[in-house]
mmCIF file of C-alpha atoms in Angstrom:
data_model
loop_
_atom_site.group_PDB
_atom_site.id
_atom_site.type_symbol
_atom_site.label_atom_id
_atom_site.label_comp_id
_atom_site.label_asym_id
_atom_site.label_seq_id
_atom_site.Cartn_x
_atom_site.Cartn_y
_atom_site.Cartn_z
ATOM 1 C CA ARG A 9 -93.271 -60.084 -104.903
ATOM 2 C CA SER A 10 -97.207 -60.385 -105.994
ATOM 3 C CA LEU A 11 -96.388 -61.470 -109.485
ATOM 4 C CA MET A 12 -93.589 -63.295 -107.982
ATOM 5 C CA LEU A 13 -96.275 -65.113 -106.175
ATOM 6 C CA GLN A 14 -98.922 -65.403 -108.524
ATOM 7 C CA SER A 15 -96.725 -66.781 -111.388
ATOM 8 C CA ALA A 16 -95.316 -69.551 -109.079
ATOM 9 C CA SER A 17 -99.122 -70.774 -108.928
ATOM 10 C CA VAL A 18 -100.017 -70.702 -112.990
ATOM 11 C CA SER A 19 -97.154 -72.633 -113.147
ATOM 12 C CA GLY A 20 -98.582 -75.149 -111.082
ATOM 13 C CA THR A 21 -95.244 -76.292 -109.342
ATOM 14 C CA LEU A 22 -93.872 -76.020 -106.581
ATOM 15 C CA GLY A 23 -90.614 -74.813 -106.778
ATOM 16 C CA PRO A 24 -87.575 -76.317 -108.798
ATOM 17 C CA ASP A 25 -87.215 -80.088 -110.485
ATOM 18 C CA ARG A 26 -84.233 -81.443 -109.363
ATOM 19 C CA GLY A 27 -80.877 -80.832 -110.920
ATOM 20 C CA ALA A 28 -82.043 -78.031 -112.736
ATOM 21 C CA LEU A 29 -78.957 -75.791 -111.002
ATOM 22 C CA SER A 30 -76.682 -77.686 -112.116
ATOM 23 C CA ALA A 31 -78.105 -78.426 -115.772
ATOM 24 C CA ARG A 32 -78.346 -74.651 -115.895
ATOM 25 C CA ALA A 33 -74.407 -74.546 -114.924
ATOM 26 C CA MET A 34 -73.981 -77.912 -117.399
ATOM 27 C CA GLU A 35 -75.441 -74.684 -120.031
ATOM 28 C CA ILE A 36 -72.055 -72.049 -119.812
ATOM 29 C CA GLY A 37 -69.501 -74.930 -119.390
ATOM 30 C CA ILE A 38 -69.544 -74.579 -115.246
ATOM 31 C CA ASP A 39 -70.461 -77.666 -114.112
ATOM 32 C CA GLY A 40 -67.503 -80.254 -113.216
ATOM 33 C CA LEU A 41 -66.452 -77.098 -111.409
ATOM 34 C CA PRO A 42 -65.433 -78.489 -107.829
ATOM 35 C CA CYS A 43 -66.021 -75.329 -105.649
ATOM 36 C CA LEU A 44 -70.091 -75.376 -107.042
ATOM 37 C CA ALA A 45 -70.158 -79.853 -105.762
ATOM 38 C CA GLY A 46 -72.684 -78.933 -103.229
ATOM 39 C CA LEU A 47 -74.856 -76.919 -105.798
ATOM 40 C CA GLU A 48 -78.212 -79.472 -105.557
ATOM 41 C CA SER A 49 -76.502 -81.020 -102.480
ATOM 42 C CA GLU A 50 -79.507 -79.055 -100.498
ATOM 43 C CA ARG A 51 -82.918 -79.697 -100.497
ATOM 44 C CA THR A 52 -84.401 -76.629 -103.577
ATOM 45 C CA PRO A 53 -86.894 -74.657 -101.453
ATOM 46 C CA ALA A 54 -89.755 -73.905 -102.787
ATOM 47 C CA TRP A 55 -91.128 -71.112 -104.896
ATOM 48 C CA ASP A 56 -92.789 -68.553 -102.113
ATOM 49 C CA ILE A 57 -89.080 -68.932 -99.615
ATOM 50 C CA MET A 58 -87.517 -68.656 -102.946
ATOM 51 C CA ILE A 59 -89.033 -65.095 -103.461
ATOM 52 C CA ASP A 60 -89.128 -64.320 -99.527
ATOM 53 C CA GLU A 61 -85.617 -64.296 -100.226
ATOM 54 C CA ILE A 62 -85.039 -62.355 -102.710
ATOM 55 C CA CYS A 63 -87.773 -59.404 -101.786
ATOM 56 C CA ASP A 64 -86.150 -59.595 -99.171
ATOM 57 C CA THR A 65 -82.658 -58.926 -99.624
ATOM 58 C CA VAL A 66 -83.554 -55.925 -102.072
ATOM 59 C CA GLY A 67 -85.716 -54.750 -99.193
ATOM 60 C CA ARG A 68 -82.024 -53.740 -97.919
ATOM 61 C CA SER A 69 -81.456 -51.644 -100.399
ATOM 62 C CA PRO A 70 -82.918 -48.277 -99.422
ATOM 63 C CA VAL A 71 -82.872 -46.877 -102.448
ATOM 64 C CA LEU A 72 -83.990 -49.630 -104.369
ATOM 65 C CA VAL A 73 -87.374 -49.120 -101.550
ATOM 66 C CA ARG A 74 -87.725 -46.191 -101.974
ATOM 67 C CA ALA A 75 -87.850 -46.682 -106.748
ATOM 68 C CA ILE A 76 -90.743 -49.463 -105.905
ATOM 69 C CA GLU A 77 -92.366 -47.233 -103.178
ATOM 70 C CA ALA A 78 -92.339 -44.311 -105.829
ATOM 71 C CA MET A 79 -93.150 -46.753 -108.569
ATOM 72 C CA HIS A 80 -95.861 -48.073 -107.101
ATOM 73 C CA GLY A 81 -97.381 -44.974 -105.174
ATOM 74 C CA GLU A 82 -98.474 -43.817 -108.714
ATOM 75 C CA GLY A 83 -99.790 -46.635 -110.083
ATOM 76 C CA ARG A 84 -96.623 -47.334 -112.753
ATOM 77 C CA ILE A 85 -96.739 -51.586 -112.150
ATOM 78 C CA ALA A 86 -100.245 -51.848 -109.909
ATOM 79 C CA SER A 87 -101.220 -53.466 -113.652
ATOM 80 C CA LEU A 88 -98.219 -55.411 -114.148
ATOM 81 C CA GLY A 89 -98.660 -59.217 -113.654
ATOM 82 C CA ALA A 90 -102.818 -58.184 -114.165
ATOM 83 C CA GLU A 91 -103.903 -61.082 -116.216
ATOM 84 C CA LEU A 92 -100.637 -63.689 -117.019
ATOM 85 C CA SER A 93 -100.475 -65.900 -119.572
ATOM 86 C CA PRO A 94 -99.683 -69.836 -118.629
ATOM 87 C CA ALA A 95 -96.757 -69.179 -121.139
ATOM 88 C CA ALA A 96 -95.812 -65.520 -119.370
ATOM 89 C CA ALA A 97 -96.252 -66.966 -115.989
ATOM 90 C CA ALA A 98 -93.886 -69.670 -117.000
ATOM 91 C CA GLU A 99 -91.324 -67.098 -117.903
ATOM 92 C CA VAL A 100 -91.561 -64.859 -114.383
ATOM 93 C CA VAL A 101 -90.911 -68.077 -112.751
ATOM 94 C CA ASP A 102 -87.644 -69.021 -115.166
ATOM 95 C CA ALA A 103 -86.236 -66.226 -113.436
ATOM 96 C CA ILE A 104 -87.027 -66.762 -109.965
ATOM 97 C CA GLU A 105 -85.579 -69.451 -110.165
ATOM 98 C CA TYR A 106 -82.263 -68.091 -112.688
ATOM 99 C CA ALA A 107 -81.844 -65.725 -109.789
ATOM 100 C CA MET A 108 -81.192 -68.276 -107.072
ATOM 101 C CA TYR A 109 -78.895 -69.712 -109.753
ATOM 102 C CA LEU A 110 -77.101 -67.063 -110.343
ATOM 103 C CA SER A 111 -76.993 -66.661 -106.698
ATOM 104 C CA ARG A 112 -75.611 -69.125 -105.144
ATOM 105 C CA VAL A 113 -72.526 -70.416 -108.191
ATOM 106 C CA THR A 114 -71.674 -66.410 -107.347
ATOM 107 C CA ASP A 115 -71.708 -67.401 -103.357
ATOM 108 C CA LEU A 116 -70.356 -70.514 -104.293
ATOM 109 C CA ILE A 117 -67.810 -69.279 -105.910
ATOM 110 C CA VAL A 118 -65.777 -66.286 -103.499
ATOM 111 C CA GLU A 119 -66.961 -68.593 -100.969
ATOM 112 C CA SER A 120 -64.278 -71.332 -101.481
ATOM 113 C CA GLU A 121 -60.905 -71.234 -100.225
ATOM 114 C CA ASP A 122 -59.828 -72.717 -102.876
ATOM 115 C CA ARG A 123 -58.664 -69.622 -104.351
ATOM 116 C CA SER A 124 -58.242 -70.770 -107.731
ATOM 117 C CA SER A 125 -61.719 -71.174 -108.222
ATOM 118 C CA THR A 126 -61.948 -67.902 -110.152
ATOM 119 C CA ARG A 127 -59.543 -68.737 -112.726
ATOM 120 C CA LEU A 128 -61.315 -71.937 -113.066
ATOM 121 C CA MET A 129 -64.369 -70.484 -113.750
ATOM 122 C CA ARG A 130 -63.202 -68.187 -116.752
ATOM 123 C CA GLU A 131 -60.781 -71.124 -117.813
ATOM 124 C CA ARG A 132 -64.267 -74.429 -118.353
ATOM 125 C CA ILE A 133 -67.097 -70.965 -119.695
ATOM 126 C CA TYR A 134 -64.476 -70.640 -122.598
ATOM 127 C CA ALA A 135 -62.902 -74.764 -122.979
ATOM 128 C CA HIS A 136 -67.037 -75.181 -123.439
ATOM 129 C CA GLN A 137 -66.869 -72.823 -126.553
ATOM 130 C CA VAL A 138 -63.812 -73.847 -128.636
ATOM 131 C CA GLY A 139 -65.528 -74.791 -131.326
ATOM 132 C CA LYS A 140 -69.004 -72.671 -131.747
ATOM 133 C CA SER A 141 -70.168 -70.135 -133.389
ATOM 134 C CA ASN A 142 -68.912 -67.054 -132.908
ATOM 135 C CA PHE A 143 -70.501 -65.385 -130.152
ATOM 136 C CA ARG A 144 -69.707 -62.119 -130.746
ATOM 137 C CA THR A 145 -72.523 -61.657 -132.903
ATOM 138 C CA ARG A 146 -74.896 -62.507 -131.065
ATOM 139 C CA LEU A 147 -74.030 -59.265 -128.862
ATOM 140 C CA SER A 148 -74.569 -55.706 -129.708
ATOM 141 C CA PHE A 149 -71.828 -53.116 -129.471
ATOM 142 C CA PHE A 150 -72.299 -51.967 -126.027
ATOM 143 C CA GLU A 151 -72.529 -55.731 -124.375
ATOM 144 C CA LEU A 152 -69.118 -57.180 -126.559
ATOM 145 C CA VAL A 153 -67.334 -53.673 -124.869
ATOM 146 C CA LYS A 154 -68.615 -54.862 -121.204
ATOM 147 C CA LEU A 155 -67.665 -58.964 -122.125
ATOM 148 C CA HIS A 156 -64.333 -56.929 -122.565
ATOM 149 C CA THR A 157 -63.832 -55.293 -120.072
ATOM 150 C CA MET A 158 -65.483 -57.892 -117.587
ATOM 151 C CA ASP A 159 -63.331 -60.010 -118.575
ATOM 152 C CA MET A 160 -60.356 -58.567 -117.952
ATOM 153 C CA SER A 161 -61.583 -57.496 -114.426
ATOM 154 C CA VAL A 162 -62.672 -61.369 -114.111
ATOM 155 C CA ARG A 163 -58.511 -62.144 -114.710
ATOM 156 C CA LEU A 164 -57.387 -60.077 -112.532
ATOM 157 C CA MET A 165 -59.539 -60.471 -109.960
ATOM 158 C CA GLY A 166 -58.533 -64.330 -109.525
ATOM 159 C CA HIS A 167 -55.526 -63.872 -110.714
ATOM 160 C CA CYS A 168 -55.683 -61.639 -106.534
ATOM 161 C CA ARG A 169 -56.917 -64.108 -104.869
ATOM 162 C CA GLU A 170 -54.473 -66.793 -106.199
ATOM 163 C CA SER A 171 -51.713 -64.786 -105.401
ATOM 164 C CA GLY A 172 -53.558 -63.483 -102.196
ATOM 165 C CA TRP A 173 -52.409 -59.052 -103.236
ATOM 166 C CA VAL A 174 -54.327 -56.700 -105.141
ATOM 167 C CA ASN A 175 -53.208 -53.041 -105.727
ATOM 168 C CA PRO A 176 -54.225 -51.142 -102.677
ATOM 169 C CA ALA A 177 -55.579 -48.914 -106.006
ATOM 170 C CA PHE A 178 -57.799 -51.972 -108.154
ATOM 171 C CA GLY A 179 -60.518 -50.410 -109.112
ATOM 172 C CA HIS A 180 -59.718 -46.715 -109.279
ATOM 173 C CA MET A 181 -59.898 -46.777 -112.938
ATOM 174 C CA GLY A 182 -62.181 -49.949 -113.315
ATOM 175 C CA ILE A 183 -64.692 -49.089 -112.013
ATOM 176 C CA PRO A 184 -65.949 -45.610 -113.790
ATOM 177 C CA LEU A 185 -64.251 -47.052 -117.537
ATOM 178 C CA ASN A 186 -67.337 -49.842 -117.275
ATOM 179 C CA ILE A 187 -69.958 -46.912 -115.133
ATOM 180 C CA MET A 188 -69.311 -44.728 -118.059
ATOM 181 C CA GLU A 189 -69.965 -47.704 -120.368
ATOM 182 C CA ALA A 190 -73.648 -47.327 -119.230
ATOM 183 C CA VAL A 191 -73.740 -44.053 -118.865
ATOM 184 C CA ALA A 192 -72.762 -43.771 -122.352
ATOM 185 C CA VAL A 193 -75.826 -45.944 -123.541
ATOM 186 C CA ASP A 194 -78.437 -44.468 -121.127
ATOM 187 C CA ALA A 195 -77.159 -41.095 -122.261
ATOM 188 C CA CYS A 196 -77.970 -42.235 -126.247
ATOM 189 C CA SER A 197 -81.456 -43.651 -125.491
ATOM 190 C CA GLY A 198 -82.505 -40.459 -123.388
ATOM 191 C CA ARG A 199 -82.319 -41.846 -120.077
ATOM 192 C CA LEU A 200 -80.347 -38.845 -119.475
ATOM 193 C CA ASP A 201 -81.596 -38.912 -114.416
ATOM 194 C CA ASN A 202 -80.120 -42.105 -115.043
ATOM 195 C CA ALA A 203 -76.853 -41.313 -116.258
ATOM 196 C CA ILE A 204 -75.828 -38.365 -114.002
ATOM 197 C CA ALA A 205 -76.923 -40.984 -111.183
ATOM 198 C CA GLY A 206 -74.388 -43.622 -113.448
ATOM 199 C CA LEU A 207 -71.378 -40.693 -113.408
ATOM 200 C CA ALA A 208 -72.265 -39.818 -109.251
ATOM 201 C CA LEU A 209 -70.909 -43.300 -108.550
ATOM 202 C CA ALA A 210 -67.626 -43.142 -110.484
ATOM 203 C CA ALA A 211 -67.090 -40.145 -108.752
ATOM 204 C CA GLY A 212 -66.697 -42.113 -106.091
ATOM 205 C CA ARG A 213 -64.796 -44.842 -107.119
ATOM 206 C CA PRO A 214 -61.936 -45.976 -104.999
ATOM 207 C CA THR A 215 -58.448 -43.878 -103.950
ATOM 208 C CA GLY A 216 -56.334 -46.624 -102.765
ATOM 209 C CA HIS A 217 -55.636 -44.510 -99.894
ATOM 210 C CA ALA A 218 -56.821 -45.557 -96.863
ATOM 211 C CA VAL A 219 -59.060 -42.053 -95.194
ATOM 212 C CA VAL A 220 -61.150 -41.204 -91.970
ATOM 213 C CA TYR A 221 -63.532 -38.759 -92.628
ATOM 214 C CA GLY A 222 -65.234 -36.757 -90.230
ATOM 215 C CA PRO A 223 -64.037 -34.652 -87.016
ATOM 216 C CA PRO A 224 -61.114 -35.205 -85.457
ATOM 217 C CA GLY A 225 -62.092 -36.825 -82.624
ATOM 218 C CA ALA A 226 -65.801 -37.547 -83.386
ATOM 219 C CA GLU A 227 -67.391 -40.675 -82.963
ATOM 220 C CA PRO A 228 -68.047 -42.477 -85.407
ATOM 221 C CA GLU A 229 -65.377 -42.286 -87.460
ATOM 222 C CA THR A 230 -65.754 -43.592 -90.781
ATOM 223 C CA LEU A 231 -62.672 -45.416 -91.652
ATOM 224 C CA ARG A 232 -62.189 -46.023 -96.029
ATOM 225 C CA LEU A 233 -59.264 -49.271 -96.593
ATOM 226 C CA PRO A 234 -57.893 -48.680 -99.925
ATOM 227 C CA ALA A 235 -58.190 -52.433 -101.824
ATOM 228 C CA HIS A 236 -56.917 -55.439 -99.716
ATOM 229 C CA VAL A 237 -57.126 -59.076 -99.316
ATOM 230 C CA ASP A 238 -56.680 -60.189 -95.711
ATOM 231 C CA PRO A 239 -54.513 -62.182 -95.159
ATOM 232 C CA ALA A 240 -57.070 -64.013 -92.243
ATOM 233 C CA ASP A 241 -59.126 -65.088 -94.840
ATOM 234 C CA PRO A 242 -58.899 -68.065 -96.339
ATOM 235 C CA SER A 243 -61.486 -67.487 -99.898
ATOM 236 C CA ALA A 244 -59.173 -64.094 -100.406
ATOM 237 C CA LYS A 245 -61.695 -62.467 -101.307
ATOM 238 C CA VAL A 246 -60.627 -59.381 -102.574
ATOM 239 C CA ARG A 247 -62.320 -56.540 -100.525
ATOM 240 C CA VAL A 248 -63.104 -52.814 -102.394
ATOM 241 C CA HIS A 249 -63.856 -49.753 -100.481
ATOM 242 C CA PRO A 250 -65.810 -47.609 -102.855
ATOM 243 C CA ALA A 251 -66.168 -44.366 -100.858
ATOM 244 C CA HIS A 252 -69.329 -44.408 -98.353
ATOM 245 C CA GLU A 253 -69.501 -48.003 -99.595
ATOM 246 C CA SER A 254 -72.820 -49.201 -97.811
ATOM 247 C CA ASP A 255 -74.681 -46.078 -99.268
ATOM 248 C CA TRP A 256 -72.304 -46.248 -102.652
ATOM 249 C CA CYS A 257 -73.777 -50.485 -103.390
ATOM 250 C CA ALA A 258 -77.218 -48.344 -103.021
ATOM 251 C CA LEU A 259 -76.806 -46.442 -105.271
ATOM 252 C CA TYR A 260 -74.676 -48.303 -108.035
ATOM 253 C CA THR A 261 -77.725 -51.556 -106.664
ATOM 254 C CA SER A 262 -80.789 -48.588 -107.788
ATOM 255 C CA TRP A 263 -78.609 -47.704 -110.809
ATOM 256 C CA ASN A 264 -77.829 -50.289 -112.589
ATOM 257 C CA CYS A 265 -81.106 -52.403 -112.237
ATOM 258 C CA CYS A 266 -82.976 -48.978 -114.020
ATOM 259 C CA PHE A 267 -80.710 -49.197 -116.357
ATOM 260 C CA VAL A 268 -81.528 -52.991 -117.167
ATOM 261 C CA SER A 269 -84.932 -52.017 -117.423
ATOM 262 C CA SER A 270 -84.883 -51.439 -120.771
ATOM 263 C CA TYR A 271 -84.743 -55.140 -122.185
ATOM 264 C CA PRO A 272 -87.403 -57.164 -122.955
ATOM 265 C CA ASP A 273 -86.113 -59.888 -120.726
ATOM 266 C CA MET A 274 -85.515 -56.747 -117.120
ATOM 267 C CA LEU A 275 -86.785 -59.840 -114.532
ATOM 268 C CA HIS A 276 -83.476 -61.886 -116.095
ATOM 269 C CA PHE A 277 -81.220 -58.883 -115.891
ATOM 270 C CA PHE A 278 -82.320 -58.146 -112.640
ATOM 271 C CA ALA A 279 -80.669 -61.755 -111.775
ATOM 272 C CA GLN A 280 -77.102 -60.414 -112.450
ATOM 273 C CA VAL A 281 -77.353 -57.376 -109.403
ATOM 274 C CA ALA A 282 -80.637 -58.427 -107.471
ATOM 275 C CA VAL A 283 -80.141 -60.985 -105.672
ATOM 276 C CA PRO A 284 -79.110 -62.179 -101.691
ATOM 277 C CA ALA A 285 -75.406 -63.012 -102.695
ATOM 278 C CA VAL A 286 -74.418 -59.731 -103.757
ATOM 279 C CA ILE A 287 -76.753 -57.154 -102.580
ATOM 280 C CA GLY A 288 -77.477 -59.243 -99.600
ATOM 281 C CA ALA A 289 -73.587 -59.719 -98.598
ATOM 282 C CA PRO A 290 -70.439 -57.092 -96.685
ATOM 283 C CA ALA A 291 -70.657 -53.512 -98.932
ATOM 284 C CA ASP A 292 -66.050 -54.342 -99.469
ATOM 285 C CA GLU A 293 -66.885 -57.789 -101.561
ATOM 286 C CA PHE A 294 -69.961 -55.614 -103.395
ATOM 287 C CA VAL A 295 -67.151 -55.378 -106.086
ATOM 288 C CA LEU A 296 -66.221 -59.409 -106.973
ATOM 289 C CA ARG A 297 -69.596 -60.580 -106.082
ATOM 290 C CA ARG A 298 -70.854 -58.639 -108.549
ATOM 291 C CA SER A 299 -68.697 -59.516 -111.026
ATOM 292 C CA ILE A 300 -68.276 -62.760 -110.685
ATOM 293 C CA ALA A 301 -72.605 -62.366 -111.005
ATOM 294 C CA LEU A 302 -72.400 -59.938 -114.672
ATOM 295 C CA TYR A 303 -69.655 -62.064 -116.243
ATOM 296 C CA LEU A 304 -71.531 -64.769 -115.847
ATOM 297 C CA HIS A 305 -75.047 -63.112 -116.671
ATOM 298 C CA ILE A 306 -73.208 -61.821 -119.618
ATOM 299 C CA TRP A 307 -71.970 -66.140 -121.169
ATOM 300 C CA HIS A 308 -76.034 -67.115 -120.267
ATOM 301 C CA THR A 309 -76.735 -64.805 -122.380
ATOM 302 C CA ILE A 310 -74.513 -64.994 -124.872
ATOM 303 C CA MET A 311 -75.269 -69.185 -124.738
ATOM 304 C CA HIS A 312 -79.075 -69.153 -124.860
ATOM 305 C CA ARG A 313 -78.884 -66.461 -127.826
ATOM 306 C CA ALA A 314 -77.203 -68.540 -129.766
ATOM 307 C CA THR A 315 -79.595 -71.399 -129.477
ATOM 308 C CA ALA A 316 -82.219 -69.080 -131.468
ATOM 309 C CA LEU A 317 -79.770 -67.677 -133.566
ATOM 310 C CA SER A 318 -80.663 -64.924 -132.557
ATOM 311 C CA SER A 319 -78.854 -61.234 -131.514
ATOM 312 C CA THR A 320 -82.946 -60.305 -128.796
ATOM 313 C CA PRO A 321 -84.486 -61.851 -125.327
ATOM 314 C CA SER A 322 -85.124 -65.907 -125.636
ATOM 315 C CA HIS A 323 -87.682 -64.577 -123.642
ATOM 316 C CA ARG A 324 -90.507 -63.877 -125.712
ATOM 317 C CA HIS A 325 -93.982 -64.152 -124.309
ATOM 318 C CA LEU A 326 -93.581 -61.171 -121.298
ATOM 319 C CA ASP A 327 -92.173 -57.785 -122.245
ATOM 320 C CA LEU A 328 -92.393 -55.815 -119.004
ATOM 321 C CA ARG A 329 -90.484 -52.461 -120.613
ATOM 322 C CA HIS A 330 -92.141 -48.964 -119.476
ATOM 323 C CA SER A 331 -90.479 -45.560 -120.773
ATOM 324 C CA GLY A 332 -93.246 -44.325 -117.593
ATOM 325 C CA ILE A 333 -91.369 -47.492 -115.709
ATOM 326 C CA SER A 334 -87.680 -46.648 -116.522
ATOM 327 C CA ASN A 335 -88.322 -42.299 -116.597
ATOM 328 C CA LEU A 336 -89.268 -42.444 -113.047
ATOM 329 C CA TRP A 337 -86.550 -44.535 -112.035
ATOM 330 C CA GLY A 338 -84.468 -42.286 -113.230
ATOM 331 C CA ARG A 339 -85.092 -39.784 -111.164
ATOM 332 C CA ILE A 340 -84.933 -41.310 -107.778
ATOM 333 C CA ASN A 341 -81.566 -41.971 -108.926
ATOM 334 C CA ARG A 342 -80.794 -39.288 -109.480
ATOM 335 C CA ARG A 343 -82.668 -37.746 -106.332
ATOM 336 C CA ALA A 344 -80.377 -40.657 -104.192
ATOM 337 C CA ALA A 345 -77.189 -39.853 -106.703
ATOM 338 C CA HIS A 346 -77.681 -36.274 -105.745
ATOM 339 C CA GLU A 347 -77.867 -36.730 -101.770
ATOM 340 C CA TYR A 348 -74.533 -38.912 -102.030
ATOM 341 C CA LEU A 349 -72.631 -36.203 -104.245
ATOM 342 C CA THR A 350 -73.264 -33.937 -101.233
ATOM 343 C CA LYS A 351 -72.117 -36.310 -98.859
ATOM 344 C CA LEU A 352 -68.906 -36.939 -100.766
ATOM 345 C CA ARG A 353 -67.903 -33.436 -100.318
ATOM 346 C CA ALA A 354 -68.984 -32.529 -97.111
ATOM 347 C CA SER A 355 -66.834 -35.454 -96.121
ATOM 348 C CA SER A 356 -63.848 -34.962 -98.479
ATOM 349 C CA GLU A 357 -63.931 -31.381 -96.326
ATOM 350 C CA THR A 358 -62.954 -33.629 -93.101
ATOM 351 C CA ALA A 359 -61.095 -36.605 -94.892
ATOM 352 C CA ARG A 360 -57.276 -37.420 -93.184
ATOM 353 C CA PRO A 361 -55.056 -40.215 -93.642
ATOM 354 C CA ALA A 362 -55.608 -42.279 -90.892
ATOM 355 C CA PRO A 363 -53.815 -44.313 -88.454
ATOM 356 C CA ALA A 364 -50.866 -46.665 -89.724
ATOM 357 C CA THR A 365 -52.467 -49.405 -86.880
ATOM 358 C CA GLN A 366 -56.546 -48.921 -88.555
ATOM 359 C CA THR A 367 -54.724 -49.935 -91.561
ATOM 360 C CA SER A 368 -52.891 -52.637 -90.615
ATOM 361 C CA VAL A 369 -55.560 -55.250 -92.833
ATOM 362 C CA SER A 370 -53.561 -53.226 -95.522
ATOM 363 C CA MET A 371 -50.291 -52.568 -94.842
ATOM 364 C CA ARG A 372 -49.731 -56.239 -94.227
ATOM 365 C CA GLN A 373 -50.628 -57.578 -97.339
ATOM 366 C CA THR A 374 -49.412 -54.762 -99.148
ATOM 367 C CA GLY A 375 -45.615 -55.800 -97.102
ATOM 368 C CA ARG A 376 -44.901 -58.141 -100.181
ATOM 369 C CA ALA A 377 -42.320 -57.076 -101.937
ATOM 370 C CA SER A 378 -42.231 -59.826 -105.240
ATOM 371 C CA VAL A 379 -46.234 -59.345 -105.921
ATOM 372 C CA PRO A 380 -45.716 -55.257 -108.010
ATOM 373 C CA ARG A 381 -43.560 -57.442 -110.094
ATOM 374 C CA HIS A 382 -45.974 -60.320 -110.432
ATOM 375 C CA LEU A 383 -49.200 -58.157 -111.091
ATOM 376 C CA THR A 384 -46.928 -56.188 -113.611
ATOM 377 C CA ALA A 385 -45.953 -59.425 -115.926
ATOM 378 C CA PHE A 386 -49.346 -60.329 -116.019
ATOM 379 C CA LEU A 387 -50.962 -57.426 -116.537
ATOM 380 C CA ALA A 388 -48.401 -57.077 -120.102
ATOM 381 C CA ARG A 389 -48.761 -60.370 -120.832
ATOM 382 C CA GLU A 390 -52.945 -58.520 -120.697
ATOM 383 C CA ARG A 391 -51.286 -55.676 -122.720
ATOM 384 C CA ARG A 392 -49.839 -57.943 -125.756
ATOM 385 C CA LYS A 393 -52.959 -59.870 -125.368
ATOM 386 C CA LEU A 394 -55.663 -57.112 -126.061
ATOM 387 C CA ALA A 395 -53.173 -56.129 -128.798
ATOM 388 C CA ARG A 396 -53.419 -60.022 -130.311
ATOM 389 C CA SER A 397 -56.615 -60.251 -130.924
ATOM 390 C CA SER A 398 -57.169 -56.647 -131.730
ATOM 391 C CA LEU A 399 -55.462 -57.263 -135.096
#
């Protein structure tokens, strides 16, 4: 927080310029989305208000707080921003603005009652790339794989929102796959503690079954629903439930922030997860919101690198990478992962099928007989497109 406030002071501005958020949307071609009409309608807050909102949200993530306190206690972050140059301060301020942009756009897309908003977002982004240079040359192998897996996820989520139906086992394979991509990079880079934390997250994947944890009659019981779209929700959010979802989301946020701390422009990479629209929302919306924010971030990264004609980060005046910080952060995440797995094992011993009355929302939305055929057709089209793209 002190680094951000100091940077805002050095920048000499009170807040973002009018139209700054819309200009960012224009970079990837989504400025004309109907659901983003209100992006600039409200008065853009001052830097200190935006910083407080980000910090308050981060403060509600217990694993992140534990990591920050540990780093502060060991003096790892005491010198950050000690002598900020104007150029470095400008990058911090740009990261704050970018975080609030991603948060607002993600919120507007997810909360939109136009169920086609997710699909339209993706279509606008791809239409914006027509005639542009080959963006694949701007990505590392990991980033290219991540782009394709996230593209598949966003396409499927858009389809589920429009149809009002989602496979109850949504995320059972996709979420561990996405996590294991980053686990492999962490392991190959020597960040084994954080890689082990990622394995715990994969173990807590959604199962597609409605279960209750706790001894029969015990209070409170913990209900775990399969993935579903609530028929009463006008925005048709895809709700996904990992095991002990609040704990899972807190661990995931800290694990991912530790992973991206290896990037030179880590502050901009923090924005794709540690923002109010993602970690400040209900836990069952986390997967949907995180997917959209990450997808937007990937395309902004591509456009920035394409503009710079480089495959390296475009923000070069401030490099906060430090192996001591990443290693300590990984150890904190590993301990939190051990606590999560202990809780997961204890609850699995008392898990039992949930009564039908507790899963009425899920039962109503899975009762549509025509949907599985529709979903099967969609997945068949995706397999054909993937086969063509690999030729």
